[in-house]
Amino acid sequence: MEQQNREDVLILAVETSCDETAASVVKNGREVLSNVIYTQIALHTKFGGVVPEIASRKHIEKINQVIEGALEEAGVALRDITAIAVTYGPGLVGALLVGVSEAKALSFATGIPLVGVHHISGHISANYIEHRELEPPFACLVASGGHSHLVVVKDYGQYEIIGRTRDDAAGEAFDKVARAIGLGYPGGPKIDKLSKEGNPDAIPFPRAKVGSNEYDFSFSGLKSAVLNYLNSCQMRGEGINQADVAASFQKAVIDVLVEHSLHAVKEYGFHKFAIAGGVAANSSLRAAFERKCAGRNVAFYYPSPIYCTDNAAMIGVAGYYEYIRGVRHGYDLNAVPNLKL
Ligand code: KG4
Ligand code: ZN
């Protein structure tokens, strides 16, 4: 058993918002004692995307095992846990309900306080795990399968969204384009890998500008441009170079994410900038930000890939800061699929 001080705050975190069943134990906000993820990707791959009902059913099957695994790996007994943190939105309602119900049941049975956590707050907080020196305020780009947000992190758990996508999220565009060029689900990592063999300047795909808010994003036009390009090649009886399409598409997404983010960093006068969410695992995106931030004297932070995609450690970190702010939820906590940040 891990030796704990009585003052240590140990958060047991649970995350089931999409297709990962995850649990983690986090000590004093920044130290991850365990991070167990049961990924359902293989189950959903044959359908080309996440099937909500299958996700919920699998969460039900796996959740107890994953939580036991997280406690065991951390060397911590349930009675040593200070608070139970759980993602209660946004996400798939049936999937969220599994984690929320589990966390409520555990809290009810043990008397351990319950803390509901916003999934995006979790993604942003993933940056605190490996960057002990990082503290708010800073600017953060959150790019995942469901969200593309430019966020001012004013304080722990205190956010202002200054830019958002008008249509598709960045990860969604990766997934749709990957499917169109025959790479399968999930598209992000596959496009990331294949792009290394392609020419990012081969096809001039559009970089969308959104009229009224310079920080907003739009990716549906880019997705349509890729589909039109594929159709016109097919009509002309020409084969496509998958790697060139992947690399050119990826470059178009990255250019827009980088331009809007750095514009915000400059306008708001930040010297710290972070990225988060599944798309933040993209190797070319990380390289592009690294270059641009270095040239502008801005400190650039990003989580390891395992903390970019969905995991419970990030929920444990965000949950810790909620807990020490005094946030407690009752047993009426419900899943909120469109929870606002
Ligand atoms: O954060 P996440 O695990 O789940 C959501 O909260 O949505 O993000 C998943 C998304 C998927 O769209 C996936 O294709 C994308 O992140 N993704 C990537 C990479 N790894 C995951 N996109 C680009 N490059 C990657 N290496
Ligand atoms: Zn996520």
CSV table of C-alpha atoms and ligand atoms in Angstrom, one decimal:
chain,number,residue,atom,x,y,z
A,1,MET,CA,0.0,0.0,0.0
A,2,GLU,CA,1.2,3.5,-0.9
A,3,GLN,CA,2.0,5.6,2.2
A,4,GLN,CA,-0.4,8.5,2.4
A,5,ASN,CA,-0.2,11.6,4.6
A,6,ARG,CA,-3.4,12.5,6.3
A,7,GLU,CA,-3.3,15.9,4.5
A,8,ASP,CA,-3.0,14.3,1.0
A,9,VAL,CA,-6.0,14.9,-1.2
A,10,LEU,CA,-6.6,11.7,-3.2
A,11,ILE,CA,-9.2,12.0,-6.0
A,12,LEU,CA,-10.7,8.9,-7.6
A,13,ALA,CA,-11.8,10.0,-11.1
A,14,VAL,CA,-14.2,8.4,-13.5
A,15,GLU,CA,-14.7,9.3,-17.1
A,16,THR,CA,-17.2,7.7,-19.5
A,17,SER,CA,-18.3,10.5,-21.8
A,18,CYS,CA,-17.7,8.8,-25.1
A,19,ASP,CA,-16.0,5.5,-26.0
A,20,GLU,CA,-13.3,5.2,-23.3
A,21,THR,CA,-14.1,3.7,-19.9
A,22,ALA,CA,-11.5,5.3,-17.6
A,23,ALA,CA,-10.6,5.6,-13.9
A,24,SER,CA,-7.7,7.2,-12.2
A,25,VAL,CA,-6.3,8.1,-8.8
A,26,VAL,CA,-4.7,11.6,-8.6
A,27,LYS,CA,-2.7,12.8,-5.6
A,28,ASN,CA,-2.7,16.5,-4.6
A,29,GLY,CA,-3.9,17.6,-8.0
A,30,ARG,CA,-0.9,16.9,-10.1
A,31,GLU,CA,0.5,13.5,-9.3
A,32,VAL,CA,-1.2,10.6,-11.3
A,33,LEU,CA,-1.0,7.4,-9.2
A,34,SER,CA,-2.9,5.4,-11.8
A,35,ASN,CA,-4.5,5.9,-15.1
A,36,VAL,CA,-6.6,3.0,-16.4
A,37,ILE,CA,-8.3,3.2,-19.8
A,38,TYR,CA,-10.4,0.6,-21.4
A,39,THR,CA,-10.8,1.8,-25.0
A,40,GLN,CA,-13.7,0.6,-27.0
A,41,ILE,CA,-12.2,1.8,-30.3
A,42,ALA,CA,-12.0,-1.7,-31.8
A,43,LEU,CA,-15.7,-2.2,-31.2
A,44,HIS,CA,-16.8,0.9,-33.0
A,45,THR,CA,-14.3,0.8,-35.8
A,46,LYS,CA,-16.4,-1.6,-37.9
A,47,PHE,CA,-19.3,1.0,-37.8
A,48,GLY,CA,-17.0,3.8,-38.9
A,49,GLY,CA,-17.7,5.8,-35.7
A,50,VAL,CA,-19.0,5.6,-32.1
A,51,VAL,CA,-22.3,3.8,-31.7
A,52,PRO,CA,-23.8,5.4,-28.6
A,53,GLU,CA,-25.8,2.4,-27.4
A,54,ILE,CA,-22.9,0.1,-27.7
A,55,ALA,CA,-20.7,2.6,-25.8
A,56,SER,CA,-23.1,2.7,-22.9
A,57,ARG,CA,-23.5,-1.1,-22.7
A,58,LYS,CA,-19.7,-1.5,-22.7
A,59,HIS,CA,-19.2,1.1,-20.0
A,60,ILE,CA,-21.7,-0.8,-17.8
A,61,GLU,CA,-19.7,-4.0,-18.3
A,62,LYS,CA,-16.3,-2.5,-17.7
A,63,ILE,CA,-16.7,0.3,-15.2
A,64,ASN,CA,-16.3,-1.7,-11.9
A,65,GLN,CA,-13.2,-3.5,-13.3
A,66,VAL,CA,-11.6,-0.3,-14.4
A,67,ILE,CA,-12.2,1.4,-11.1
A,68,GLU,CA,-10.8,-1.6,-9.2
A,69,GLY,CA,-7.8,-1.6,-11.5
A,70,ALA,CA,-7.2,2.1,-10.9
A,71,LEU,CA,-7.3,1.7,-7.1
A,72,GLU,CA,-5.1,-1.3,-7.2
A,73,GLU,CA,-2.5,0.3,-9.5
A,74,ALA,CA,-2.4,3.3,-7.2
A,75,GLY,CA,-2.0,1.1,-4.2
A,76,VAL,CA,-4.9,2.9,-2.5
A,77,ALA,CA,-8.0,1.6,-0.7
A,78,LEU,CA,-11.4,3.2,-1.4
A,79,ARG,CA,-11.6,4.4,2.2
A,80,ASP,CA,-8.4,6.5,1.7
A,81,ILE,CA,-10.0,8.5,-1.2
A,82,THR,CA,-10.8,12.1,-0.3
A,83,ALA,CA,-13.3,12.8,-3.1
A,84,ILE,CA,-14.9,11.1,-6.2
A,85,ALA,CA,-14.7,13.1,-9.3
A,86,VAL,CA,-16.8,12.2,-12.4
A,87,THR,CA,-17.4,13.7,-15.8
A,88,TYR,CA,-21.1,14.8,-16.0
A,89,GLY,CA,-21.0,16.5,-19.4
A,90,PRO,CA,-20.7,17.2,-22.2
A,91,GLY,CA,-20.8,13.9,-24.0
A,92,LEU,CA,-23.1,11.1,-25.0
A,93,VAL,CA,-25.9,11.0,-22.5
A,94,GLY,CA,-26.2,7.2,-22.1
A,95,ALA,CA,-22.4,7.0,-21.7
A,96,LEU,CA,-22.2,9.8,-19.2
A,97,LEU,CA,-25.0,8.3,-17.1
A,98,VAL,CA,-22.9,5.1,-16.5
A,99,GLY,CA,-20.1,7.0,-14.9
A,100,VAL,CA,-22.3,9.5,-13.0
A,101,SER,CA,-24.5,6.6,-11.6
A,102,GLU,CA,-21.4,4.7,-10.6
A,103,ALA,CA,-19.8,7.7,-8.9
A,104,LYS,CA,-23.0,8.5,-7.1
A,105,ALA,CA,-23.4,4.9,-5.9
A,106,LEU,CA,-19.8,4.8,-4.6
A,107,SER,CA,-20.2,8.2,-2.9
A,108,PHE,CA,-23.5,7.1,-1.3
A,109,ALA,CA,-22.1,3.8,-0.1
A,110,THR,CA,-19.0,5.3,1.4
A,111,GLY,CA,-19.9,8.9,2.3
A,112,ILE,CA,-17.0,10.1,0.2
A,113,PRO,CA,-17.8,13.6,-1.3
A,114,LEU,CA,-18.9,13.7,-4.9
A,115,VAL,CA,-17.6,16.3,-7.4
A,116,GLY,CA,-19.0,16.6,-10.9
A,117,VAL,CA,-16.4,17.7,-13.6
A,118,HIS,CA,-16.8,19.3,-17.0
A,119,HIS,CA,-15.1,17.2,-19.7
A,120,ILE,CA,-13.4,20.2,-21.3
A,121,SER,CA,-12.1,21.5,-18.0
A,122,GLY,CA,-10.6,18.0,-17.7
A,123,HIS,CA,-8.9,18.3,-21.1
A,124,ILE,CA,-7.4,21.7,-20.3
A,125,SER,CA,-6.3,20.4,-16.8
A,126,ALA,CA,-4.3,17.6,-18.5
A,127,ASN,CA,-1.6,20.2,-19.0
A,128,TYR,CA,-1.0,20.5,-15.2
A,129,ILE,CA,0.1,16.8,-14.9
A,130,GLU,CA,3.4,17.1,-16.7
A,131,HIS,CA,4.0,20.8,-16.3
A,132,ARG,CA,4.1,21.3,-12.5
A,133,GLU,CA,5.0,25.0,-13.1
A,134,LEU,CA,2.0,25.8,-15.2
A,135,GLU,CA,-0.5,28.0,-13.5
A,136,PRO,CA,-3.3,30.2,-14.8
A,137,PRO,CA,-3.8,32.6,-16.5
A,138,PHE,CA,-3.0,31.3,-20.0
A,139,ALA,CA,-4.6,30.7,-23.3
A,140,CYS,CA,-5.6,27.2,-24.4
A,141,LEU,CA,-6.8,25.6,-27.7
A,142,VAL,CA,-9.0,22.7,-27.1
A,143,ALA,CA,-9.4,20.6,-30.2
A,144,SER,CA,-11.2,17.2,-29.8
A,145,GLY,CA,-13.8,15.0,-31.6
A,146,GLY,CA,-16.6,17.1,-30.2
A,147,HIS,CA,-15.1,20.6,-29.6
A,148,SER,CA,-12.8,23.3,-31.1
A,149,HIS,CA,-12.6,26.1,-28.5
A,150,LEU,CA,-10.1,28.9,-27.9
A,151,VAL,CA,-10.2,29.4,-24.2
A,152,VAL,CA,-8.8,32.0,-21.8
A,153,VAL,CA,-8.0,30.1,-18.6
A,154,LYS,CA,-8.5,32.8,-16.0
A,155,ASP,CA,-8.0,30.6,-13.0
A,156,TYR,CA,-8.4,27.0,-12.0
A,157,GLY,CA,-11.9,26.0,-13.3
A,158,GLN,CA,-12.6,29.5,-14.5
A,159,TYR,CA,-12.8,29.8,-18.3
A,160,GLU,CA,-13.9,32.3,-21.0
A,161,ILE,CA,-14.4,30.8,-24.5
A,162,ILE,CA,-13.3,33.4,-27.0
A,163,GLY,CA,-13.5,31.3,-30.1
A,164,ARG,CA,-15.5,28.2,-31.1
A,165,THR,CA,-16.3,26.2,-34.2
A,166,ARG,CA,-19.4,27.3,-36.2
A,167,ASP,CA,-19.9,23.7,-37.5
A,168,ASP,CA,-17.7,20.6,-37.3
A,169,ALA,CA,-15.0,20.2,-34.6
A,170,ALA,CA,-11.4,19.7,-35.8
A,171,GLY,CA,-11.3,16.0,-34.7
A,172,GLU,CA,-14.7,15.4,-36.5
A,173,ALA,CA,-13.2,16.8,-39.7
A,174,PHE,CA,-10.2,14.4,-39.3
A,175,ASP,CA,-12.6,11.5,-38.8
A,176,LYS,CA,-14.8,12.4,-41.7
A,177,VAL,CA,-11.9,13.0,-44.2
A,178,ALA,CA,-10.2,9.8,-43.0
A,179,ARG,CA,-13.4,7.8,-43.7
A,180,ALA,CA,-13.7,9.4,-47.2
A,181,ILE,CA,-10.2,8.5,-48.2
A,182,GLY,CA,-10.7,5.0,-46.8
A,183,LEU,CA,-8.5,5.1,-43.7
A,184,GLY,CA,-11.3,4.2,-41.2
A,185,TYR,CA,-12.0,5.3,-37.6
A,186,PRO,CA,-10.5,7.1,-35.7
A,187,GLY,CA,-9.2,9.3,-38.4
A,188,GLY,CA,-6.9,11.6,-36.5
A,189,PRO,CA,-4.0,9.2,-35.7
A,190,LYS,CA,-4.2,7.6,-39.2
A,191,ILE,CA,-4.1,10.9,-41.0
A,192,ASP,CA,-1.3,12.0,-38.7
A,193,LYS,CA,0.8,9.0,-39.7
A,194,LEU,CA,0.0,8.9,-43.4
A,195,SER,CA,0.7,12.7,-43.8
A,196,LYS,CA,4.3,12.1,-43.1
A,197,GLU,CA,4.6,10.4,-46.5
A,198,GLY,CA,2.6,13.1,-48.3
A,199,ASN,CA,3.1,16.6,-49.7
A,200,PRO,CA,1.2,19.2,-47.6
A,201,ASP,CA,1.3,21.6,-50.5
A,202,ALA,CA,0.0,19.2,-53.1
A,203,ILE,CA,-3.6,20.3,-53.0
A,204,PRO,CA,-4.7,23.9,-52.2
A,205,PHE,CA,-7.6,23.2,-49.8
A,206,PRO,CA,-9.3,26.3,-48.4
A,207,ARG,CA,-8.5,28.0,-45.0
A,208,ALA,CA,-11.9,29.1,-43.8
A,209,LYS,CA,-12.3,32.6,-42.4
A,210,VAL,CA,-15.4,33.2,-40.3
A,211,GLY,CA,-16.8,36.8,-40.7
A,212,SER,CA,-17.8,38.2,-37.3
A,213,ASN,CA,-15.4,36.6,-34.8
A,214,GLU,CA,-11.8,36.4,-35.8
A,215,TYR,CA,-11.2,33.6,-33.3
A,216,ASP,CA,-14.1,31.3,-34.5
A,217,PHE,CA,-13.4,28.2,-36.6
A,218,SER,CA,-15.2,26.5,-39.5
A,219,PHE,CA,-14.2,23.1,-40.8
A,220,SER,CA,-17.2,21.9,-42.8
A,221,GLY,CA,-16.2,23.8,-45.9
A,222,LEU,CA,-12.8,22.2,-45.8
A,223,LYS,CA,-14.4,18.8,-45.4
A,224,SER,CA,-16.6,19.5,-48.5
A,225,ALA,CA,-13.6,20.7,-50.5
A,226,VAL,CA,-11.9,17.3,-49.8
A,227,LEU,CA,-15.0,15.4,-50.8
A,228,ASN,CA,-15.4,17.5,-54.0
A,229,TYR,CA,-11.8,16.9,-54.8
A,230,LEU,CA,-12.2,13.1,-54.4
A,231,ASN,CA,-15.4,13.1,-56.5
A,232,SER,CA,-13.8,15.1,-59.3
A,233,CYS,CA,-10.8,12.7,-59.4
A,234,GLN,CA,-13.2,9.8,-59.5
A,235,MET,CA,-15.2,11.4,-62.4
A,236,ARG,CA,-12.0,11.9,-64.4
A,237,GLY,CA,-11.0,8.3,-63.7
A,238,GLU,CA,-7.9,9.5,-61.9
A,239,GLY,CA,-6.6,7.7,-58.8
A,240,ILE,CA,-5.9,9.7,-55.7
A,241,ASN,CA,-2.7,10.0,-53.7
A,242,GLN,CA,-4.0,9.2,-50.2
A,243,ALA,CA,-0.9,10.6,-48.5
A,244,ASP,CA,-1.0,13.9,-50.4
A,245,VAL,CA,-4.8,14.4,-49.6
A,246,ALA,CA,-4.1,13.5,-45.9
A,247,ALA,CA,-1.1,15.9,-45.7
A,248,SER,CA,-2.8,18.8,-47.6
A,249,PHE,CA,-6.0,18.5,-45.5
A,250,GLN,CA,-4.0,18.2,-42.2
A,251,LYS,CA,-2.0,21.3,-43.2
A,252,ALA,CA,-5.2,23.3,-43.9
A,253,VAL,CA,-6.6,22.4,-40.4
A,254,ILE,CA,-3.3,23.2,-38.7
A,255,ASP,CA,-2.8,26.5,-40.5
A,256,VAL,CA,-6.2,27.8,-39.2
A,257,LEU,CA,-5.8,26.4,-35.6
A,258,VAL,CA,-2.3,28.0,-35.4
A,259,GLU,CA,-3.2,31.3,-36.9
A,260,HIS,CA,-6.3,31.9,-34.8
A,261,SER,CA,-4.6,30.7,-31.6
A,262,LEU,CA,-1.5,32.9,-32.0
A,263,HIS,CA,-3.6,35.9,-32.9
A,264,ALA,CA,-5.5,35.4,-29.6
A,265,VAL,CA,-2.3,35.0,-27.7
A,266,LYS,CA,-0.9,38.2,-29.1
A,267,GLU,CA,-4.1,40.3,-28.7
A,268,TYR,CA,-4.7,39.1,-25.1
A,269,GLY,CA,-1.0,39.5,-24.3
A,270,PHE,CA,-0.4,36.0,-23.0
A,271,HIS,CA,3.1,34.5,-22.7
A,272,LYS,CA,1.8,31.0,-22.0
A,273,PHE,CA,-0.2,28.9,-24.4
A,274,ALA,CA,-1.4,25.3,-24.1
A,275,ILE,CA,-3.2,22.8,-26.3
A,276,ALA,CA,-5.6,20.0,-25.2
A,277,GLY,CA,-8.0,17.4,-26.5
A,278,GLY,CA,-7.5,14.5,-28.9
A,279,VAL,CA,-6.3,16.6,-31.8
A,280,ALA,CA,-3.5,18.0,-29.6
A,281,ALA,CA,-1.9,14.6,-30.0
A,282,ASN,CA,-1.2,15.5,-33.6
A,283,SER,CA,2.5,15.5,-34.2
A,284,SER,CA,2.5,18.2,-37.0
A,285,LEU,CA,0.2,20.4,-35.0
A,286,ARG,CA,2.6,20.2,-32.0
A,287,ALA,CA,5.6,20.9,-34.2
A,288,ALA,CA,3.9,23.9,-35.8
A,289,PHE,CA,3.0,25.5,-32.4
A,290,GLU,CA,6.4,24.7,-31.1
A,291,ARG,CA,8.1,26.6,-33.9
A,292,LYS,CA,5.7,29.6,-33.8
A,293,CYS,CA,5.7,29.9,-30.0
A,294,ALA,CA,9.5,29.8,-29.9
A,295,GLY,CA,9.7,32.7,-32.4
A,296,ARG,CA,7.3,34.8,-30.3
A,297,ASN,CA,8.8,34.1,-26.8
A,298,VAL,CA,5.6,32.3,-25.8
A,299,ALA,CA,6.0,29.2,-23.5
A,300,PHE,CA,4.2,26.3,-25.2
A,301,TYR,CA,2.6,23.5,-23.2
A,302,TYR,CA,1.1,20.2,-24.4
A,303,PRO,CA,0.2,16.9,-22.7
A,304,SER,CA,1.6,13.5,-23.7
A,305,PRO,CA,-0.7,11.8,-26.2
A,306,ILE,CA,-2.2,9.5,-23.5
A,307,TYR,CA,-3.4,12.6,-21.6
A,308,CYS,CA,-4.7,14.3,-24.8
A,309,THR,CA,-7.3,11.7,-25.7
A,310,ASP,CA,-10.0,10.9,-23.2
A,311,ASN,CA,-8.7,9.7,-19.9
A,312,ALA,CA,-9.7,10.0,-16.2
A,313,ALA,CA,-6.4,11.4,-14.9
A,314,MET,CA,-7.4,14.8,-16.4
A,315,ILE,CA,-10.8,14.6,-14.7
A,316,GLY,CA,-9.0,13.9,-11.4
A,317,VAL,CA,-6.8,17.0,-11.8
A,318,ALA,CA,-9.8,19.2,-12.7
A,319,GLY,CA,-11.8,17.5,-9.9
A,320,TYR,CA,-9.0,18.3,-7.4
A,321,TYR,CA,-9.2,22.1,-8.1
A,322,GLU,CA,-13.0,22.0,-7.9
A,323,TYR,CA,-12.8,20.1,-4.6
A,324,ILE,CA,-10.4,22.6,-2.9
A,325,ARG,CA,-12.7,25.4,-4.1
A,326,GLY,CA,-15.4,23.8,-2.1
A,327,VAL,CA,-17.5,22.3,-5.0
A,328,ARG,CA,-19.6,19.3,-3.9
A,329,HIS,CA,-22.4,17.7,-5.8
A,330,GLY,CA,-25.5,16.0,-4.4
A,331,TYR,CA,-27.0,12.6,-5.3
A,332,ASP,CA,-29.3,14.5,-7.7
A,333,LEU,CA,-26.2,15.0,-10.0
A,334,ASN,CA,-27.4,14.2,-13.6
A,335,ALA,CA,-25.6,13.8,-16.9
A,336,VAL,CA,-25.8,17.0,-19.0
A,337,PRO,CA,-24.9,16.1,-22.6
A,338,ASN,CA,-24.5,19.8,-23.7
A,339,LEU,CA,-23.0,21.2,-20.5
A,340,LYS,CA,-21.6,24.7,-20.9
A,341,LEU,CA,-18.0,25.5,-19.9
B,1,KG4,O1,-10.5,14.3,-26.8
B,1,KG4,P1,-10.9,13.0,-27.6
B,1,KG4,O2,-10.3,11.7,-27.2
B,1,KG4,O3,-12.5,12.8,-27.4
B,1,KG4,C1,-13.4,13.9,-27.4
B,1,KG4,O4,-13.6,14.5,-26.4
B,1,KG4,O5,-13.9,14.2,-28.5
B,1,KG4,O6,-10.7,13.4,-29.1
B,1,KG4,C2,-10.9,12.4,-30.1
B,1,KG4,C3,-10.6,13.0,-31.4
B,1,KG4,C4,-11.0,12.2,-32.6
B,1,KG4,O7,-11.7,12.9,-33.5
B,1,KG4,C5,-9.6,11.7,-33.1
B,1,KG4,O8,-9.6,11.5,-34.5
B,1,KG4,C6,-8.7,12.9,-32.8
B,1,KG4,O9,-9.2,13.3,-31.5
B,1,KG4,N1,-7.3,12.6,-32.7
B,1,KG4,C7,-6.4,13.1,-33.5
B,1,KG4,C8,-5.1,12.5,-33.2
B,1,KG4,N2,-5.4,11.6,-32.2
B,1,KG4,C9,-6.7,11.7,-31.9
B,1,KG4,N3,-6.5,14.1,-34.5
B,1,KG4,C10,-5.3,14.4,-35.1
B,1,KG4,N4,-4.1,13.8,-34.9
B,1,KG4,C11,-4.0,12.8,-34.0
B,1,KG4,N5,-2.8,12.3,-33.7
B,2,ZN,ZN,-12.5,14.4,-24.9
